[in-house]
CSV table of C-alpha atoms in Angstrom, one decimal:
chain,number,residue,atom,x,y,z
A,1,UNK,CA,6.8,0.5,17.6
A,2,UNK,CA,4.3,-0.5,20.7
A,3,UNK,CA,5.3,2.3,22.2
A,4,UNK,CA,4.3,4.7,19.8
A,5,UNK,CA,0.8,2.3,20.2
A,6,UNK,CA,0.7,2.4,23.4
A,7,UNK,CA,-0.9,6.0,24.3
A,8,UNK,CA,-3.7,5.0,21.8
A,9,UNK,CA,-4.6,1.9,22.5
A,10,UNK,CA,-5.0,3.3,26.1
A,11,UNK,CA,-6.7,6.4,24.8
A,12,UNK,CA,-9.0,4.0,23.2
A,13,UNK,CA,-10.0,1.9,25.8
A,14,UNK,CA,-10.5,4.5,28.5
A,15,UNK,CA,-13.5,5.7,25.8
A,16,UNK,CA,-15.0,2.6,25.3
A,17,UNK,CA,-15.0,2.1,29.3
A,18,UNK,CA,-16.4,5.8,29.7
A,19,UNK,CA,-19.2,4.7,27.2
A,20,UNK,CA,-19.9,1.8,29.0
A,21,UNK,CA,-20.2,3.3,32.4
A,22,UNK,CA,-22.1,5.9,31.7
A,23,UNK,CA,-20.0,8.3,33.3
A,24,UNK,CA,-16.3,9.1,34.9
A,25,UNK,CA,-14.7,5.7,37.0
A,26,UNK,CA,-16.1,5.5,40.1
A,27,UNK,CA,-12.8,2.3,41.5
A,28,UNK,CA,-9.2,2.8,41.7
A,29,UNK,CA,-7.5,2.5,38.5
A,30,UNK,CA,-6.3,-1.1,38.6
A,31,UNK,CA,-9.3,-2.2,39.9
A,32,UNK,CA,-11.8,-5.1,38.2
A,33,UNK,CA,-10.8,-8.2,35.9
A,34,UNK,CA,-7.0,-8.6,34.9
A,35,UNK,CA,-6.3,-8.8,30.9
A,36,UNK,CA,-5.3,-12.3,29.6
A,37,UNK,CA,-2.8,-10.7,27.1
A,38,UNK,CA,-0.8,-7.3,28.0
A,39,UNK,CA,-0.2,-5.2,25.7
A,40,UNK,CA,3.2,-6.2,24.2
A,41,UNK,CA,1.3,-9.7,23.3
A,42,UNK,CA,-1.4,-8.0,21.8
A,43,UNK,CA,0.8,-6.2,19.0
A,44,UNK,CA,3.0,-9.4,18.4
A,45,UNK,CA,0.1,-11.7,17.9
A,46,UNK,CA,-1.4,-8.8,16.0
A,47,UNK,CA,1.9,-9.1,13.5
A,48,UNK,CA,2.2,-12.8,13.9
A,49,UNK,CA,-1.9,-13.0,12.2
A,50,UNK,CA,-0.8,-10.3,10.0
A,51,UNK,CA,2.3,-12.1,8.3
A,52,UNK,CA,0.9,-16.0,8.7
A,53,UNK,CA,-2.5,-15.6,8.0
A,54,UNK,CA,-2.7,-17.8,11.5
A,55,UNK,CA,-6.6,-18.6,12.3
A,56,UNK,CA,-7.6,-17.2,15.6
A,57,UNK,CA,-8.3,-20.6,16.4
A,58,UNK,CA,-4.6,-21.2,15.7
A,59,UNK,CA,-3.8,-18.7,18.2
A,60,UNK,CA,-6.0,-19.0,20.7
A,61,UNK,CA,-3.7,-22.8,21.1
A,62,UNK,CA,-0.3,-21.2,20.9
A,63,UNK,CA,-1.3,-18.5,23.4
A,64,UNK,CA,-3.3,-20.7,26.4
A,65,UNK,CA,-6.2,-17.8,25.9
A,66,UNK,CA,-9.6,-18.1,24.3
A,67,UNK,CA,-10.9,-17.4,20.9
A,68,UNK,CA,-12.8,-14.5,21.6
A,69,UNK,CA,-9.4,-12.7,23.2
A,70,UNK,CA,-7.5,-13.9,20.0
A,71,UNK,CA,-9.9,-11.3,18.9
A,72,UNK,CA,-11.0,-8.3,20.7
A,73,UNK,CA,-6.6,-8.0,20.1
A,74,UNK,CA,-6.5,-8.3,16.4
A,75,UNK,CA,-9.5,-5.5,17.3
A,76,UNK,CA,-8.0,-3.4,18.5
A,77,UNK,CA,-5.1,-3.4,17.6
A,78,UNK,CA,-5.0,-4.1,13.8
A,79,UNK,CA,-6.6,-0.6,13.3
A,80,UNK,CA,-4.0,1.0,15.1
A,81,UNK,CA,-1.5,-0.5,12.5
A,82,UNK,CA,-3.6,0.6,9.8
A,83,UNK,CA,-4.0,3.9,11.6
A,84,UNK,CA,0.1,5.0,11.2
A,85,UNK,CA,1.2,5.9,8.2
A,86,UNK,CA,4.6,5.1,6.4
A,87,UNK,CA,7.7,5.6,7.1
A,88,UNK,CA,9.6,8.3,6.4
A,89,UNK,CA,13.6,7.8,4.5
A,90,UNK,CA,16.2,9.4,6.9
A,91,UNK,CA,13.4,11.1,8.8
A,92,UNK,CA,12.3,9.1,12.0
A,93,UNK,CA,9.3,9.9,13.8
A,94,UNK,CA,7.6,11.4,11.0
A,95,UNK,CA,5.1,9.4,8.4
A,96,UNK,CA,3.3,9.7,5.8
A,97,UNK,CA,-0.5,8.7,5.8
A,98,UNK,CA,-2.3,10.6,2.8
A,99,UNK,CA,-1.4,11.3,-0.6
A,100,UNK,CA,-0.9,15.3,0.1
A,101,UNK,CA,1.3,14.5,2.2
A,102,UNK,CA,3.8,12.1,-0.3
A,103,UNK,CA,3.7,14.8,-3.3
A,104,UNK,CA,4.3,17.4,-0.9
A,105,UNK,CA,7.9,15.0,0.7
A,106,UNK,CA,8.5,14.9,-3.5
A,107,UNK,CA,8.0,17.9,-4.0
A,108,UNK,CA,10.3,19.0,-1.1
A,109,UNK,CA,13.2,16.6,-1.6
A,110,UNK,CA,13.1,16.4,-5.1
A,111,UNK,CA,11.9,13.0,-5.1
A,112,UNK,CA,11.2,11.3,-8.3
A,113,UNK,CA,7.6,8.8,-7.5
A,114,UNK,CA,7.2,5.6,-8.6
A,115,UNK,CA,3.3,4.2,-8.8
A,116,UNK,CA,1.7,0.8,-10.4
A,117,UNK,CA,-1.3,-1.1,-9.1
A,118,UNK,CA,-2.2,-4.6,-8.2
A,119,UNK,CA,-4.9,-6.9,-7.2
A,120,UNK,CA,-6.0,-9.6,-4.3
A,121,UNK,CA,-8.3,-12.2,-5.1
A,122,UNK,CA,-11.3,-12.4,-2.7
A,123,UNK,CA,-14.1,-13.8,-0.9
A,124,UNK,CA,-16.8,-14.2,-4.1
A,125,UNK,CA,-20.3,-12.2,-2.7
A,126,UNK,CA,-23.7,-14.3,-2.1
A,127,UNK,CA,-25.5,-14.8,-5.2
A,128,UNK,CA,-28.9,-11.6,-5.6
A,129,UNK,CA,-26.6,-9.8,-3.5
A,130,UNK,CA,-26.4,-5.8,-4.9
A,131,UNK,CA,-23.1,-5.0,-6.4
A,132,UNK,CA,-22.1,-8.3,-6.9
A,133,UNK,CA,-19.9,-7.3,-10.2
A,134,UNK,CA,-18.3,-4.9,-9.7
A,135,UNK,CA,-15.0,-7.1,-7.9
A,136,UNK,CA,-15.5,-9.3,-10.6
A,137,UNK,CA,-11.0,-8.4,-12.9
A,138,UNK,CA,-11.3,-8.4,-16.4
A,139,UNK,CA,-8.3,-8.6,-15.7
A,140,UNK,CA,-7.9,-11.4,-13.4
A,141,UNK,CA,-11.1,-12.9,-14.2
A,142,UNK,CA,-11.8,-13.3,-10.0
A,143,UNK,CA,-12.9,-11.4,-7.6
A,144,UNK,CA,-9.9,-8.9,-6.4
A,145,UNK,CA,-9.8,-6.2,-4.6
A,146,UNK,CA,-7.4,-3.6,-6.3
A,147,UNK,CA,-4.8,-1.2,-4.7
A,148,UNK,CA,-2.0,1.1,-5.3
A,149,UNK,CA,1.5,1.8,-4.3
A,150,UNK,CA,4.0,4.4,-4.4
A,151,UNK,CA,7.4,4.6,-3.8
A,152,UNK,CA,10.6,6.0,-4.5
A,153,UNK,CA,14.0,5.5,-6.5
A,154,UNK,CA,15.2,3.6,-4.0
A,155,UNK,CA,12.3,1.0,-3.4
A,156,UNK,CA,11.2,2.6,0.1
A,157,UNK,CA,7.6,2.6,0.4
A,158,UNK,CA,5.8,6.1,0.9
A,159,UNK,CA,2.4,5.2,-0.3
A,160,UNK,CA,0.1,2.4,-0.5
A,161,UNK,CA,-4.1,2.5,-0.7
A,162,UNK,CA,-6.8,4.0,-3.0
A,163,UNK,CA,-8.7,0.0,-2.3
A,164,UNK,CA,-10.8,-0.3,-5.1
A,165,UNK,CA,-13.7,-3.5,-6.5
A,166,UNK,CA,-10.7,-4.9,-9.1
A,167,UNK,CA,-13.7,-4.0,-11.5
A,168,UNK,CA,-12.1,0.1,-11.4
A,169,UNK,CA,-9.6,0.7,-14.0
A,170,UNK,CA,-5.8,1.9,-11.7
A,171,UNK,CA,-6.3,5.1,-13.5
A,172,UNK,CA,-10.1,6.2,-11.7
A,173,UNK,CA,-9.2,4.6,-8.7
A,174,UNK,CA,-6.3,7.0,-8.8
A,175,UNK,CA,-8.4,9.6,-10.1
A,176,UNK,CA,-11.2,9.2,-7.4
A,177,UNK,CA,-8.1,9.4,-5.2
A,178,UNK,CA,-7.4,12.7,-6.4
A,179,UNK,CA,-3.6,12.2,-7.7
A,180,UNK,CA,-5.0,14.9,-10.5
A,181,UNK,CA,-5.6,17.3,-8.2
A,182,UNK,CA,-2.2,16.6,-6.7
A,183,UNK,CA,-0.1,17.0,-10.4
A,184,UNK,CA,-1.7,20.4,-10.5
A,185,UNK,CA,-0.5,21.5,-6.9
A,186,UNK,CA,2.7,20.5,-6.9
A,187,UNK,CA,4.2,20.7,-11.0
A,188,UNK,CA,7.4,19.8,-10.3
A,189,UNK,CA,6.9,16.2,-9.1
A,190,UNK,CA,7.6,13.4,-11.9
A,191,UNK,CA,5.4,10.1,-12.1
A,192,UNK,CA,7.1,7.3,-13.8
A,193,UNK,CA,4.0,4.8,-14.3
A,194,UNK,CA,3.4,1.9,-16.6
A,195,UNK,CA,0.9,1.6,-19.8
A,196,UNK,CA,-2.3,1.2,-17.4
A,197,UNK,CA,-1.6,5.2,-16.4
A,198,UNK,CA,-1.6,6.5,-20.5
A,199,UNK,CA,-4.6,9.4,-19.6
A,200,UNK,CA,-2.8,10.4,-16.6
A,201,UNK,CA,0.0,11.3,-19.0
A,202,UNK,CA,-2.0,12.8,-21.7
A,203,UNK,CA,-3.2,15.4,-19.8
A,204,UNK,CA,0.0,15.7,-17.6
A,205,UNK,CA,2.9,14.6,-20.6
A,206,UNK,CA,5.5,16.9,-18.5
A,207,UNK,CA,4.8,15.0,-15.3
A,208,UNK,CA,3.7,11.3,-15.4
A,209,UNK,CA,6.0,9.4,-18.6
A,210,UNK,CA,4.8,5.9,-19.3
A,211,UNK,CA,5.8,3.7,-22.5
A,212,UNK,CA,5.1,5.0,-25.9
A,213,UNK,CA,2.7,3.3,-27.2
A,214,UNK,CA,3.7,-0.3,-29.1
A,215,UNK,CA,5.2,0.9,-33.1
A,216,UNK,CA,3.3,-0.5,-36.5
A,217,UNK,CA,4.3,-4.4,-37.7
A,218,UNK,CA,5.6,-2.7,-40.5
A,219,UNK,CA,7.4,-0.2,-39.0
A,220,UNK,CA,10.6,0.8,-39.7
A,221,UNK,CA,13.9,-1.9,-37.7
A,222,UNK,CA,15.4,0.7,-36.2
A,223,UNK,CA,12.2,2.9,-34.9
A,224,UNK,CA,11.2,-0.9,-33.0
A,225,UNK,CA,14.4,-1.1,-31.7
A,226,UNK,CA,14.5,2.5,-30.4
A,227,UNK,CA,10.9,1.3,-29.2
A,228,UNK,CA,12.2,-1.0,-27.7
A,229,UNK,CA,15.6,0.6,-25.8
A,230,UNK,CA,13.0,2.9,-24.2
A,231,UNK,CA,10.6,0.4,-22.7
A,232,UNK,CA,14.0,-1.1,-21.3
A,233,UNK,CA,15.0,1.9,-19.6
A,234,UNK,CA,12.0,2.9,-18.3
A,235,UNK,CA,11.3,-0.1,-16.8
A,236,UNK,CA,14.7,-0.8,-15.5
A,237,UNK,CA,13.7,2.7,-13.6
A,238,UNK,CA,10.2,1.1,-12.3
A,239,UNK,CA,10.8,-1.7,-11.6
A,240,UNK,CA,11.5,-0.7,-7.6
A,241,UNK,CA,8.0,-0.2,-7.9
A,242,UNK,CA,7.5,-4.2,-8.4
A,243,UNK,CA,9.5,-5.1,-6.0
A,244,UNK,CA,8.0,-3.2,-3.0
A,245,UNK,CA,4.6,-4.7,-3.8
A,246,UNK,CA,6.6,-8.0,-3.5
A,247,UNK,CA,7.3,-7.9,-0.1
A,248,UNK,CA,3.7,-6.9,0.6
A,249,UNK,CA,2.6,-9.8,-1.6
A,250,UNK,CA,5.5,-12.2,1.3
A,251,UNK,CA,2.6,-11.4,3.5
A,252,UNK,CA,-0.6,-14.7,4.0
A,253,UNK,CA,-3.1,-12.4,3.7
A,254,UNK,CA,-2.0,-10.1,0.9
A,255,UNK,CA,-1.4,-13.5,-1.4
A,256,UNK,CA,-5.4,-14.2,-1.3
A,257,UNK,CA,-8.0,-12.3,1.4
A,258,UNK,CA,-9.7,-14.9,3.2
A,259,UNK,CA,-11.6,-12.4,5.4
A,260,UNK,CA,-14.4,-10.0,4.9
A,261,UNK,CA,-14.0,-8.0,2.0
A,262,UNK,CA,-15.0,-4.8,4.3
A,263,UNK,CA,-11.7,-5.5,6.2
A,264,UNK,CA,-9.3,-5.9,3.5
A,265,UNK,CA,-8.8,-1.9,3.4
A,266,UNK,CA,-7.8,-1.9,6.8
A,267,UNK,CA,-5.6,-4.8,6.8
A,268,UNK,CA,-3.6,-3.9,3.5
A,269,UNK,CA,-3.3,-0.5,4.9
A,270,UNK,CA,-1.7,-2.0,8.9
A,271,UNK,CA,0.7,-4.4,6.1
A,272,UNK,CA,1.4,-1.7,4.9
A,273,UNK,CA,2.6,0.6,7.2
A,274,UNK,CA,5.0,-2.3,8.6
A,275,UNK,CA,6.7,-2.8,5.5
A,276,UNK,CA,7.7,0.8,4.9
A,277,UNK,CA,9.2,0.8,8.9
A,278,UNK,CA,11.3,-1.8,6.8
A,279,UNK,CA,12.4,-0.3,3.2
A,280,UNK,CA,12.7,3.0,5.2
A,281,UNK,CA,15.5,1.6,6.2
A,282,UNK,CA,16.9,1.3,2.9
A,283,UNK,CA,20.0,3.6,1.9
A,284,UNK,CA,19.6,5.9,-0.7
A,285,UNK,CA,20.9,4.8,-4.6
A,286,UNK,CA,23.1,7.2,-6.4
A,287,UNK,CA,22.5,8.3,-10.1
A,288,UNK,CA,25.8,7.4,-11.9
A,289,UNK,CA,28.1,9.8,-13.1
A,290,UNK,CA,27.4,8.9,-16.6
A,291,UNK,CA,24.7,8.1,-18.3
A,292,UNK,CA,24.0,5.4,-21.4
A,293,UNK,CA,23.3,8.2,-24.4
A,294,UNK,CA,23.2,6.7,-28.7
A,295,UNK,CA,25.8,8.4,-30.7
A,296,UNK,CA,23.9,9.2,-33.3
A,297,UNK,CA,20.1,10.1,-33.1
A,298,UNK,CA,18.3,7.4,-36.0
A,299,UNK,CA,19.8,4.4,-36.5
A,300,UNK,CA,20.0,3.7,-39.8
């Protein structure tokens, strides 16, 4: 990973120095003050910060440097991690960066996608600030930011994004990201989702699968049992995306984000790219040769 990021980091540093000087280099390369942290230390420091949520002051004590040095290192490496994209299983060197890449990959590899959203508590905006209520989640009753994750049937993360304020609905967040257009462009791609995406299931009945509506209380017992069994099977196919979201929540900043809300999308993208590297190593889960089917169509 350090070899992958080093070229981009060097290019950004040279661009910043060019703007600061106002022209080309006047002294020989290597002249001037030496940095307190080399590139590998900067990457390790940033990963530790993302994993444990340690403050910049604590990391400065650990590395015996100033707090501003730690802040500069994190500010340089975190954007590079956020723009890496997501690992492609069994395709080293290839990465998915947009929702269009995910759907094109799923159609080419004949993969069924799993889709789900999650929320992370963030700081409450100051009183009197415009748009203060847009972060209040109707589900969590807290100030949150909402993100959406997509994985395959083996629990390997393919994409995570669509960062929106907590008040926005999961389906609306994905529609603003362009999922409806991708479903139209890739009619062979099938998506498993929860009941929050019923609108997409109605618009794309052959592509998006959600749990069926719950039957009435006075419905026959056979209908209620059939509904319960269908939900159980659909949940067992979709549970892998819940596990992937759980892996991202093991990283301290995504349990409760205490930084600035403006930096949350970048932090989430950086963590998700690192999690995708681990999930991409999972083997493909093959389907069984036989499937459980009902003996009779109706239950008496």
